[in-house]
CSV table of C-alpha atoms in Angstrom, one decimal:
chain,number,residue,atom,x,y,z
A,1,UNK,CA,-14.7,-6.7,-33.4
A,2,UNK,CA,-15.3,-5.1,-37.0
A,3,UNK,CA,-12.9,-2.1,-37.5
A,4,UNK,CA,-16.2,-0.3,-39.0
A,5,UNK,CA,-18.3,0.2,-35.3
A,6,UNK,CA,-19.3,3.9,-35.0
A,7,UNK,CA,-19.2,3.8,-31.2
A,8,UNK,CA,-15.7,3.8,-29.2
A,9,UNK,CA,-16.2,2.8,-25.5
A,10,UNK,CA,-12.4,2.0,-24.2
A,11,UNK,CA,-13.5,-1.7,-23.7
A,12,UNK,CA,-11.2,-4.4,-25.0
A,13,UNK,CA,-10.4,-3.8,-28.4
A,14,UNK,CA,-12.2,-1.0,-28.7
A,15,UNK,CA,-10.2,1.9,-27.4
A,16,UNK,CA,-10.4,5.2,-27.9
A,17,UNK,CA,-6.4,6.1,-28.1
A,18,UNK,CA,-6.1,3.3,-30.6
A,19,UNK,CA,-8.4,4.3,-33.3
A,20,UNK,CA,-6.9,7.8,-33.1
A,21,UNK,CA,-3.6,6.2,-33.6
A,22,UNK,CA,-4.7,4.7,-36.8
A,23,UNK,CA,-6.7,8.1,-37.9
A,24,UNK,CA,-3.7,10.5,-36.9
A,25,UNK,CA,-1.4,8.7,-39.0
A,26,UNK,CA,-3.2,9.6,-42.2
A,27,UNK,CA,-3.7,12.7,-40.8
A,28,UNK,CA,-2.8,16.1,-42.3
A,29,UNK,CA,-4.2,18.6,-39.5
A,30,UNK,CA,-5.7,17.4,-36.2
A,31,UNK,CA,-8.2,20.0,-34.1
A,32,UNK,CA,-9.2,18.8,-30.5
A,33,UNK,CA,-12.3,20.9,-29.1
A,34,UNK,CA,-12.2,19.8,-24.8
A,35,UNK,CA,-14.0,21.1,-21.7
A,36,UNK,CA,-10.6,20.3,-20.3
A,37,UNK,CA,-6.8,19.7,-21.5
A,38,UNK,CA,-4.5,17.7,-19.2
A,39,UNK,CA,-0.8,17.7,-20.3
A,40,UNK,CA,-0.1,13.9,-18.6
A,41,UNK,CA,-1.9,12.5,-21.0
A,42,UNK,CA,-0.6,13.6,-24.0
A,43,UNK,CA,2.1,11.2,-23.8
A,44,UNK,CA,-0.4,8.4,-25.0
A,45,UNK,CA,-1.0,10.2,-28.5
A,46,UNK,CA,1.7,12.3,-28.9
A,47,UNK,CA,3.7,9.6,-30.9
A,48,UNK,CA,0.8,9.0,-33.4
A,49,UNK,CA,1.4,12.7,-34.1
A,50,UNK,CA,4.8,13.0,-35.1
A,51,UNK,CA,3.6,13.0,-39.2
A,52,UNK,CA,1.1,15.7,-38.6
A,53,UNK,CA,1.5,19.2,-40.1
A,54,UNK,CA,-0.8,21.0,-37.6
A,55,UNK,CA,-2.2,20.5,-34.1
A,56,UNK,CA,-4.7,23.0,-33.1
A,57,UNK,CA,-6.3,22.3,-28.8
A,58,UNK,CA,-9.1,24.5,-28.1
A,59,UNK,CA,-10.0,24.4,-24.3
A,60,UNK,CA,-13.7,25.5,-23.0
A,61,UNK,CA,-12.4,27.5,-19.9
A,62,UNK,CA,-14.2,30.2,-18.4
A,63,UNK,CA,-13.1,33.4,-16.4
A,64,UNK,CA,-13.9,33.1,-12.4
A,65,UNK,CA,-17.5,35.2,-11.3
A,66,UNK,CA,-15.2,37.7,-9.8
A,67,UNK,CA,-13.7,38.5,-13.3
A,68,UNK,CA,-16.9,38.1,-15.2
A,69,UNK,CA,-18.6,40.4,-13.0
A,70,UNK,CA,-16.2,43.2,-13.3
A,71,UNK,CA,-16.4,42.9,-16.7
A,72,UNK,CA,-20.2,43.6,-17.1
A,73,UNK,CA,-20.1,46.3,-14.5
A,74,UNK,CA,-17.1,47.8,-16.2
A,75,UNK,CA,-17.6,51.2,-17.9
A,76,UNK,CA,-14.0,51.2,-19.8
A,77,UNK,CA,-14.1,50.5,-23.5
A,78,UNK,CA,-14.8,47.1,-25.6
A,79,UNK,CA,-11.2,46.8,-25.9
A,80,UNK,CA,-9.8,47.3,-22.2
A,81,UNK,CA,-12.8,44.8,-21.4
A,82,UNK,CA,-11.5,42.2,-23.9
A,83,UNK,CA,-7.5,43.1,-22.4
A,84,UNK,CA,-9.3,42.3,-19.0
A,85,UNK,CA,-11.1,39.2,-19.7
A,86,UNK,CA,-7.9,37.5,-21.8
A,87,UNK,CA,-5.5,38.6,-18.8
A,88,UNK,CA,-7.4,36.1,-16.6
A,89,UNK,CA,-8.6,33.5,-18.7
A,90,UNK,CA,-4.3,32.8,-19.5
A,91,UNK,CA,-3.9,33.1,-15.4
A,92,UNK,CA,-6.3,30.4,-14.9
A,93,UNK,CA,-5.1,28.3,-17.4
A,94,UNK,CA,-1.3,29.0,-15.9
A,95,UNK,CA,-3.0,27.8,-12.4
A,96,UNK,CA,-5.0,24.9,-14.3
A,97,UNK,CA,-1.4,23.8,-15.3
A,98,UNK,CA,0.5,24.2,-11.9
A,99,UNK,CA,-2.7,22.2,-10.1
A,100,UNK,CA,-2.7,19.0,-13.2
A,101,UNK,CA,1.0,18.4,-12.7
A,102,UNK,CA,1.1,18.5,-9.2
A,103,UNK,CA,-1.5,15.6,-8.8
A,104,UNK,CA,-0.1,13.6,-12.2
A,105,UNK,CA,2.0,10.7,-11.8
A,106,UNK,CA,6.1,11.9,-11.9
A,107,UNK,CA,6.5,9.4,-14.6
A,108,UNK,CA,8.9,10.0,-17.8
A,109,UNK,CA,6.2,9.3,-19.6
A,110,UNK,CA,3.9,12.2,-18.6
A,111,UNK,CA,7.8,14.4,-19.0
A,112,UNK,CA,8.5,13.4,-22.0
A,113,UNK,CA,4.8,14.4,-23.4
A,114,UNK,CA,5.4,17.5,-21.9
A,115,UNK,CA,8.4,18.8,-23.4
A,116,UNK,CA,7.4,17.2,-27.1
A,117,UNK,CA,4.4,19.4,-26.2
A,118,UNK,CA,6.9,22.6,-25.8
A,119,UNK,CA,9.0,21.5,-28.1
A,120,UNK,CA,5.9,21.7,-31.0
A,121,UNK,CA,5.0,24.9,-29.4
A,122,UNK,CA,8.0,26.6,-30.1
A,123,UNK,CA,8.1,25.3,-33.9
A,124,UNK,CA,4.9,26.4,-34.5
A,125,UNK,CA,3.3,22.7,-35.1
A,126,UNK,CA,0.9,23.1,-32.2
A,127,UNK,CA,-1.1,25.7,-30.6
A,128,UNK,CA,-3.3,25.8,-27.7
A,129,UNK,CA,-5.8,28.5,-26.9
A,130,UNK,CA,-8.7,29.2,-24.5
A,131,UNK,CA,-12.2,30.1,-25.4
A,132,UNK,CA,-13.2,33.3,-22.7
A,133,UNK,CA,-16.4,34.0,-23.4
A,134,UNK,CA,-18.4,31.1,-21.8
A,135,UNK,CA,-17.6,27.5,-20.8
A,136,UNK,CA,-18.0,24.8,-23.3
A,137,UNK,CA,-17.6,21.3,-22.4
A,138,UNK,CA,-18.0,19.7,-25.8
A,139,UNK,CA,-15.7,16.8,-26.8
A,140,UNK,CA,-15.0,17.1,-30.1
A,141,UNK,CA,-11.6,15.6,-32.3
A,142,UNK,CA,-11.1,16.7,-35.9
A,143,UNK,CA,-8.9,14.8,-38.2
A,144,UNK,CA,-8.6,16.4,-41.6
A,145,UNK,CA,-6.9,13.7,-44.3
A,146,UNK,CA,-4.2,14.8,-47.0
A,147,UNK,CA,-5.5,15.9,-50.2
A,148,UNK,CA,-5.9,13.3,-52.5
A,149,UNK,CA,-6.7,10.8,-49.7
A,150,UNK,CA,-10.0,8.8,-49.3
A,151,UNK,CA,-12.3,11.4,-47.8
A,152,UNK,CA,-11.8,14.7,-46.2
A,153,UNK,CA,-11.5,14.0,-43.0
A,154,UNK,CA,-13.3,11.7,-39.2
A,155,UNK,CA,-15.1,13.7,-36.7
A,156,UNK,CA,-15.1,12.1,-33.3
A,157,UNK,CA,-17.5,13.1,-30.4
A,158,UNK,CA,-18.8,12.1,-27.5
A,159,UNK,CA,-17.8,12.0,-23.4
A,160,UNK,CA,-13.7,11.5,-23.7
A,161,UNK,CA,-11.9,14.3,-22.1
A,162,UNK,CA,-8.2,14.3,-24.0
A,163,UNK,CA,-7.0,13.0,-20.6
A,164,UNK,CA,-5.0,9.2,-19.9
A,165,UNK,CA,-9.0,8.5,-18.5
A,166,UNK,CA,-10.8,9.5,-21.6
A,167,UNK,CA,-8.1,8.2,-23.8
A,168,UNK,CA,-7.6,4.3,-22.3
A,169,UNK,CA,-9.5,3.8,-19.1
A,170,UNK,CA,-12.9,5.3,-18.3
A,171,UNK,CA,-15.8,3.5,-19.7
A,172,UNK,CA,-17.0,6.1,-22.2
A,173,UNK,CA,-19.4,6.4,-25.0
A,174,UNK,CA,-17.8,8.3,-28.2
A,175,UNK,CA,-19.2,8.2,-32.0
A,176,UNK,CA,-17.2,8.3,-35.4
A,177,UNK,CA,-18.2,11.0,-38.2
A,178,UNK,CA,-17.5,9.8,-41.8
A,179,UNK,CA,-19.5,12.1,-43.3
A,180,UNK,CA,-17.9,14.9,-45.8
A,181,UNK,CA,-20.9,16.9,-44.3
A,182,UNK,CA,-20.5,16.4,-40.6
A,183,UNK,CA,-16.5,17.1,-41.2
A,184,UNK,CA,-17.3,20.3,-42.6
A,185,UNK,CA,-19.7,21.5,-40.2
A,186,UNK,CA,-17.3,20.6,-37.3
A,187,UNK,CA,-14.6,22.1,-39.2
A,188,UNK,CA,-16.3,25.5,-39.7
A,189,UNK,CA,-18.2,25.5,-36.0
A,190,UNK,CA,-14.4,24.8,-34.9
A,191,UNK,CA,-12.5,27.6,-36.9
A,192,UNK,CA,-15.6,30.4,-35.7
A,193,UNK,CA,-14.4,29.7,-31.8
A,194,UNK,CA,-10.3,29.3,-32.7
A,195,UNK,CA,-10.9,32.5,-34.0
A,196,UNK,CA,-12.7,34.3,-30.8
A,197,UNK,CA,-9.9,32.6,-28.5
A,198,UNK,CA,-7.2,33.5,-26.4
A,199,UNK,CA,-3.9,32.2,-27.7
A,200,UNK,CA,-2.1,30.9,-24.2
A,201,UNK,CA,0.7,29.2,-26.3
A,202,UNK,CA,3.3,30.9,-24.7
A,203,UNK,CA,1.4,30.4,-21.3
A,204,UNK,CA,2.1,27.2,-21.4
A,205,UNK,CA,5.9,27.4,-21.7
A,206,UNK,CA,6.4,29.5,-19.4
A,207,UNK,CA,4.5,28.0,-16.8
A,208,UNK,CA,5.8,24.4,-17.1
A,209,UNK,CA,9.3,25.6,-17.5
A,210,UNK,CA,9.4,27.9,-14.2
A,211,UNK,CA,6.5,26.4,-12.2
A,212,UNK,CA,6.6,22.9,-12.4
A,213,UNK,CA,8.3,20.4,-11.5
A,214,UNK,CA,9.4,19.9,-15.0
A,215,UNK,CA,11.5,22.6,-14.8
A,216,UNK,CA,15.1,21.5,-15.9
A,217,UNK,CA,16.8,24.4,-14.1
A,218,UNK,CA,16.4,23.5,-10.6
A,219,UNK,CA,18.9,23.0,-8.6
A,220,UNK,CA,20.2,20.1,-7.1
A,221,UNK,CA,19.7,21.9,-3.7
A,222,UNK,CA,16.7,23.1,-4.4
A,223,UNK,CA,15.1,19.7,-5.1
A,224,UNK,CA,17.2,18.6,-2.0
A,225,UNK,CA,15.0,21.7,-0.1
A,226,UNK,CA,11.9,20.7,-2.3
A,227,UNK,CA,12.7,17.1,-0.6
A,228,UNK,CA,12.5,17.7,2.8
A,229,UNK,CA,9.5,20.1,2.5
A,230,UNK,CA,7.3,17.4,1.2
A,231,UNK,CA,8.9,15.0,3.7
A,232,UNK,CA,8.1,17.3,6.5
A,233,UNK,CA,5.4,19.1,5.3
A,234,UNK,CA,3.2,18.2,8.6
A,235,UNK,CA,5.2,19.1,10.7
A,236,UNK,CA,6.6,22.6,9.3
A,237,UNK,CA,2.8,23.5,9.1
A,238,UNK,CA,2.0,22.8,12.5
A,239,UNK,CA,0.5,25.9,14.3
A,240,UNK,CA,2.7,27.1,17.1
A,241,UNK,CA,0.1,26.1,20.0
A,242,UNK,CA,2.4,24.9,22.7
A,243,UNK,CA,3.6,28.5,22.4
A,244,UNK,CA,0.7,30.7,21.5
A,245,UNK,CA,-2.3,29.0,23.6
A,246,UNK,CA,-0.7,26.5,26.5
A,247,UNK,CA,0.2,28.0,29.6
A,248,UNK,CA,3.8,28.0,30.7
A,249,UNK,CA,5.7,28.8,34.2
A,250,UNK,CA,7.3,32.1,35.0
A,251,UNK,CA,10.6,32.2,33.7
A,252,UNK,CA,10.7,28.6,32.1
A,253,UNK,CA,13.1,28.0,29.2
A,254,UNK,CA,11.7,27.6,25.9
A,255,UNK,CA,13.9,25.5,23.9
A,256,UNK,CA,13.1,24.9,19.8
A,257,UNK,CA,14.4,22.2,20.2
A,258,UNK,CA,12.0,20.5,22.8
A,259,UNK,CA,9.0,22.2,20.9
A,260,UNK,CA,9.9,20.7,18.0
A,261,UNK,CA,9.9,17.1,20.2
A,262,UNK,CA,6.3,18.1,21.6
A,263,UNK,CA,5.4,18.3,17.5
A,264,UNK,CA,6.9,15.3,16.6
A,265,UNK,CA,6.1,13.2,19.3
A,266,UNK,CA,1.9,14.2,18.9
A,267,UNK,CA,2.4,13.5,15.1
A,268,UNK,CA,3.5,9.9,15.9
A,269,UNK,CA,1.0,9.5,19.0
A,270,UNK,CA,-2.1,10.1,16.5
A,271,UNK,CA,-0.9,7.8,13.4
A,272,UNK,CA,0.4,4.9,15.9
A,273,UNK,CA,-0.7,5.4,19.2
A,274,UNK,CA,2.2,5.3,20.9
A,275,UNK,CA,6.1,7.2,20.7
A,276,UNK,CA,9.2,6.9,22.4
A,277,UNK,CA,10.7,9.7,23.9
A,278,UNK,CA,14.5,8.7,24.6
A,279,UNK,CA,16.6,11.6,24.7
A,280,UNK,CA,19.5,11.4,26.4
A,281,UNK,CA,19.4,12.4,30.4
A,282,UNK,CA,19.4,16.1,31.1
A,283,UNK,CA,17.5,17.4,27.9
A,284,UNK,CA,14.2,17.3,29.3
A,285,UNK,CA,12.1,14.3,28.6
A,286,UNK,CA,9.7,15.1,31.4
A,287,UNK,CA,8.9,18.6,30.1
A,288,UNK,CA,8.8,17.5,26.7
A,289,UNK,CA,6.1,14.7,28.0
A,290,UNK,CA,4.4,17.7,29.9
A,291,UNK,CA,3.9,19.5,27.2
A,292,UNK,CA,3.1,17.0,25.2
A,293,UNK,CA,0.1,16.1,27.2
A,294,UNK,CA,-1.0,19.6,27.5
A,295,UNK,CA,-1.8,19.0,23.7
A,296,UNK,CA,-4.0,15.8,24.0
A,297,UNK,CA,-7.4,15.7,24.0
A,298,UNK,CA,-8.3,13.7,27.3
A,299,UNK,CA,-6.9,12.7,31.2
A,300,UNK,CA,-3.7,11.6,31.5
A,301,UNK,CA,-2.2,8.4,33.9
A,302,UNK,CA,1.3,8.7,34.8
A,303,UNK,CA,3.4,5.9,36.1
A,304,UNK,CA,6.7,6.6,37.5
A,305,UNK,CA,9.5,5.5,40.1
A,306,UNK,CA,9.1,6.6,43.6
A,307,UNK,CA,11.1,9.2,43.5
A,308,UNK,CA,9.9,10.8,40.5
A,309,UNK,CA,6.2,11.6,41.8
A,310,UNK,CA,8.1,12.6,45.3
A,311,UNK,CA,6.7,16.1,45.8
A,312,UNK,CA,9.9,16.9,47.5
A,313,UNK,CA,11.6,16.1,43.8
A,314,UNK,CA,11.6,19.8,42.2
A,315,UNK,CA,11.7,17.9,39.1
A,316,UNK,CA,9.0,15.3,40.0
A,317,UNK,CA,5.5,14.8,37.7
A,318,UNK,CA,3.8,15.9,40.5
A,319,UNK,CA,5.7,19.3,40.5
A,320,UNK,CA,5.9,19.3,36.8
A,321,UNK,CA,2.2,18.7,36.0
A,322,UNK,CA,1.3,21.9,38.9
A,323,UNK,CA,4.1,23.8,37.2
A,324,UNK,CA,2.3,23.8,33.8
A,325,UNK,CA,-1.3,23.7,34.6
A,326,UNK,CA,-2.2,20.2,34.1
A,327,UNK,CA,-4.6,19.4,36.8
A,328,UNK,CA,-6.5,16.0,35.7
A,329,UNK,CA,-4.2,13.8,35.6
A,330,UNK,CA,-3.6,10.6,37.6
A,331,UNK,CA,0.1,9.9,38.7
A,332,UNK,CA,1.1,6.7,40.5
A,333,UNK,CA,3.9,4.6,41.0
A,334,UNK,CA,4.7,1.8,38.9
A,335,UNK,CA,4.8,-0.1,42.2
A,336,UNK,CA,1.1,0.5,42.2
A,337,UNK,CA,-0.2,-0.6,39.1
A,338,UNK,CA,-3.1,-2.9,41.1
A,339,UNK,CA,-4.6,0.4,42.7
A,340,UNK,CA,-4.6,1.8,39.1
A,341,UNK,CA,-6.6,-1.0,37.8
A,342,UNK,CA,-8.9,-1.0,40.7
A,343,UNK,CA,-10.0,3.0,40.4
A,344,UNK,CA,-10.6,2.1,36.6
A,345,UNK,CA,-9.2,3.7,33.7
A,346,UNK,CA,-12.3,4.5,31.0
A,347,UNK,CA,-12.0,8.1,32.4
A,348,UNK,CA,-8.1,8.4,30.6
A,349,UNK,CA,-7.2,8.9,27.0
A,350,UNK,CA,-3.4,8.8,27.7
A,351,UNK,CA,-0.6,6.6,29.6
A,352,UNK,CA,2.8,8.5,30.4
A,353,UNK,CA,5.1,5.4,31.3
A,354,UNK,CA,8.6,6.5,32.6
A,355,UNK,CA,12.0,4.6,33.1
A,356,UNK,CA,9.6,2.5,30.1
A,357,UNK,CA,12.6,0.2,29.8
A,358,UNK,CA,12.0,-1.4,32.8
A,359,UNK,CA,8.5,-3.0,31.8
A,360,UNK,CA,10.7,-4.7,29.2
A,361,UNK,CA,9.9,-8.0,30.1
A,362,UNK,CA,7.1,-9.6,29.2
A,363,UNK,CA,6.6,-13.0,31.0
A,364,UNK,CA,6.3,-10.7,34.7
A,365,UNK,CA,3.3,-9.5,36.3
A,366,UNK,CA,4.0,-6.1,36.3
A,367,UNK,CA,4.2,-6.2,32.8
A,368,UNK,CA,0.9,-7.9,32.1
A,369,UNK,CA,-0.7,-5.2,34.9
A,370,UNK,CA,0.6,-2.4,32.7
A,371,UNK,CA,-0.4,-3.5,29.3
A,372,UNK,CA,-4.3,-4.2,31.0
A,373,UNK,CA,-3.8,-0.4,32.1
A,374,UNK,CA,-2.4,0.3,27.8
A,375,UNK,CA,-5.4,-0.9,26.7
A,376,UNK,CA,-6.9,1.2,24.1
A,377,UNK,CA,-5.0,4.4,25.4
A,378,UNK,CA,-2.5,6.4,23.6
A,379,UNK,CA,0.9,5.5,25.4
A,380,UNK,CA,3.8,7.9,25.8
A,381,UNK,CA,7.3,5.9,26.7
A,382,UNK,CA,9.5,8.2,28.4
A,383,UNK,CA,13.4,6.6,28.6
A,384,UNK,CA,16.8,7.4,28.2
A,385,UNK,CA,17.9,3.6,27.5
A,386,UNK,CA,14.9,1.9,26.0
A,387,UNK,CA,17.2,-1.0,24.5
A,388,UNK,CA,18.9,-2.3,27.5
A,389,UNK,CA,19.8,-5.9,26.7
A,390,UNK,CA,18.5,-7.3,23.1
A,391,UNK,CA,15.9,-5.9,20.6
A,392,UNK,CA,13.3,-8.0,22.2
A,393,UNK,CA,13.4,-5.3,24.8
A,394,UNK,CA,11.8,-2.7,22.5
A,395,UNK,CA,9.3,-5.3,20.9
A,396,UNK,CA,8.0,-5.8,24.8
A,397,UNK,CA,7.6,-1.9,25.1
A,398,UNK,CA,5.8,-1.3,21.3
A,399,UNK,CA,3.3,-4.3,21.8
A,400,UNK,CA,2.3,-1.8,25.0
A,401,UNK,CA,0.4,-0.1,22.1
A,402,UNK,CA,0.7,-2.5,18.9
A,403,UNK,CA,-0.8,-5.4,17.7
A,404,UNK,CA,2.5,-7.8,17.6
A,405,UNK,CA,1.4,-9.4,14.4
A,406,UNK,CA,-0.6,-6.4,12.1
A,407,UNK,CA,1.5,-3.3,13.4
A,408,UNK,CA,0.5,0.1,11.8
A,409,UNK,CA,3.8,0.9,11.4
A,410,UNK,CA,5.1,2.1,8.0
A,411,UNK,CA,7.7,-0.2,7.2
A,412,UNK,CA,6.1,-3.4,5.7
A,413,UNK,CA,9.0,-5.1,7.4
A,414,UNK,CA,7.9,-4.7,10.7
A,415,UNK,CA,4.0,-5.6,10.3
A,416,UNK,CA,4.7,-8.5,12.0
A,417,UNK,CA,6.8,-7.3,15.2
A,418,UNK,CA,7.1,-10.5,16.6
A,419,UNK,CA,8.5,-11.9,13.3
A,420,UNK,CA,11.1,-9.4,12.8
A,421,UNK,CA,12.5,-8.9,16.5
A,422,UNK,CA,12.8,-12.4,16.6
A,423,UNK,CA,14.7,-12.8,13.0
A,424,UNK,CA,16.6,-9.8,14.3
A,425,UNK,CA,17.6,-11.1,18.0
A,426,UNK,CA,18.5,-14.4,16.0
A,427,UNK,CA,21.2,-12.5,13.7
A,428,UNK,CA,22.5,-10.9,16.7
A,429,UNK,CA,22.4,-13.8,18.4
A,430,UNK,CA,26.3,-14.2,19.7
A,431,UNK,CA,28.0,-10.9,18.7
A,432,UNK,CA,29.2,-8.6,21.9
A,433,UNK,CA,27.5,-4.9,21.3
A,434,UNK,CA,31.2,-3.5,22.3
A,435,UNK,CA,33.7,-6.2,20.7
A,436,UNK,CA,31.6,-7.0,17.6
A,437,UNK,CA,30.7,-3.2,17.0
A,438,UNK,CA,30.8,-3.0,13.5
A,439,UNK,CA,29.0,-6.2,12.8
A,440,UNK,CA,26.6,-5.0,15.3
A,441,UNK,CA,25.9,-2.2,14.1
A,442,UNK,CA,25.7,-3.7,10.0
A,443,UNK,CA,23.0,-6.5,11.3
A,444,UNK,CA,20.8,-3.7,12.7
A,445,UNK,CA,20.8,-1.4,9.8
A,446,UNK,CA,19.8,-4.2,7.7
């Protein structure tokens, strides 16, 4: 493709970021007039740059309504009007900042355009500054030669934003200047809004060094807090409901640390439609379920031992479910999964299985009964020991509400279930749980 096409369109051989390369490199002074500036993708140019005397960014930015109307009804002088109007335009562009970096890529490449960015700031090489007065959302690139050089200077125009996008990707349509004329003319038009502008140079420092994640003082705990926020985010922002709006029975315990079960458990009952809940005996695994289904949307099916819907059991789901309100719910014994199937289950969103580990094996009755009943439900297995024997014994009780072969679950090791139980069982496959401990225990942390 000739190297003399007017048009730039980021298609093959024709991008945008390339002929700036060559034009920058000749360049004395380089003016960028954007609707919007991003920081992450000033790594792409900022090498080109390194010969240039001057950089000069001009964003098009506007104040919010809320600032430009208290301006106009404001009766204080021209001046405290002006103090008013600059003071928000540099805390939007502080924000605009905060915002771009937390949704760019945390690359080296978007850092180390960052910090050659501050690092020309603070030598003077490059300012930035924000037009007030009304939005603009003109593309426009000025590169002004040396003296002595061919010409005076390329304009270029057109729909690239100075963004990775506009620079590379998008499929834009941008026209080269030659003209001494149109160089002047953008020059001058350029120069009348640098000099109505706010200059948020030092804006910018101080936001990406103490608001940001490009921050080089941050501690290694704080990252390490910074960490487990993100990680946990979800759940630390769930509202306090099983407190604040779900009944609970005179004088019951409320333990954190069973609340903060209920919230895990729901979390992992929405994204997979199913959870374990295998505390050890005595901590509560039935009120934790309890509460738990107080939160779900729907009837609930319980299937227990005998003795565990016994109303004569003070701790039985019979008692429990009265205890904390839950009146639609169906609760059966597992012995009696054919009456479940015969009243019909379309009326039930969720199945409450407990002592889970005994449906563990797949080749009995029971077990097919019981995954018929799972069907489409959201299934809640309640047990202390849900591994009993092998690992095939937790395979049986996920594919209760997983499809063996395209699991949801996040590890892409364990899409297919039935592959990696079975390549798992075969590496345990003659080492004791107590005499080969340690092996044991390296095969299944693999």
């Amino acid at each position: 493709m000739t190297t003399d096409l007017t048009f730039i369109t980021n298609e093959e051989n024709n991008k945008l970021v390339d002929r700036f390369a060559a034009l920058i490199k000749d360049s004395q002074y380089f003016d960028c007039l954007v609707g919007y500036f991003y920081t992450s993708g000033f790594h792409s140019l900022y090498r080109s740059l390194e010969n240039t005397e001057k950089i000069r960014i001009l964003i098009g930015i506007s104040t919010n309504k809320e600032t430009y109307d208290l301006i106009q009804e404001s009766q204080h002088s021209v001046q405290t009007e002006l103090q008013l109007s600059h003071k928000e335009t540099k805390e939007d562009f502080s924000n605009g900042i905060v915002k771009e970096l937390e949704d760019s890529d945390d690359t080296i490449e978007v850092a180390d355009g960052a910090f050659k960015f501050i690092e020309w700031i603070v030598s003077n090489k490059l300012e930035i500054r924000v037009y007030p007065a009304e939005k603009i959302h003109s593309k426009l690139y000025i590169m002004t030669f040396k003296e002595g050089d061919r010409d005076t200077g390329r304009v270029i125009t057109g729909s690239s934003n100075f963004t990775e996008s506009g620079l590379r990707n998008n499929l834009e349509f941008n026209v080269e200047l030659k003209n001494r004329s149109d160089h002047e003319f953008a020059l001058n038009q350029f120069n009348n809004l640098w000099d109505k502008s706010v200059d948020v140079s030092d804006e910018y420092v101080e936001t990406i060094k103490t608001k940001t994640w490009l921050n080089d003082e941050i501690t290694p705990y704080e990252l390490y807090l910074k960490f487990l926020y993100e990680y946990l985010e979800d759940q630390i922002n769930q509202d306090l409901e099983d407190v604040e709006d779900f009944y609970r029975p005179p004088n019951f315990m409320d333990l954190k640390y069973q609340r903060d079960a209920v919230n895990n458990a729901k979390t992992k009952l929405e994204e997979f439609g199913g959870v374990f809940i295998s505390d050890v005996v005595g901590l509560g695994k039935t009120y934790i379920a309890t509460m738990l289904a107080q939160r779900l949307d729907g009837r609930t099916i319980v299937i227990a031992p005998p003795v565990l819907i016994d109303r004569d059991n003070p701790g039985s789901w019979t008692n429990v479910f009265e205890e904390f309100g839950i009146r639609q719910a169906y609760i059966e014994s597992r012995g009696k999964l054919d009456d479940i199937i015969r009243r019909g289950t379309e009326k039930y969103k969720n199945i409450i299985i407990d002592e889970a580990h005994s449906f563990r094996n797949e080749s009995t009755q029971s077990y097919e009964k019981l995954a018929q009943i799972c069907r489409g439900k959201r299934v809640i297995l309640v047990s202390a020991t849900p591994l009993n024997n092998t690992p095939l014994d937790i395979l049986s009780q996920i594919k209760l509400f997983q499809d063996s072969h395209k699991s949801t679950l996040r590890n892409p090791k364990v899409k297919d279930l039935e592959r990696y139980f079975n390549g798992l069982q075969s590496k345990l496959k003659g080492l004791d749980r107590q005499q080969d401990k340690e092996e044991y225990l390296s095969v299944v942390k693999e």
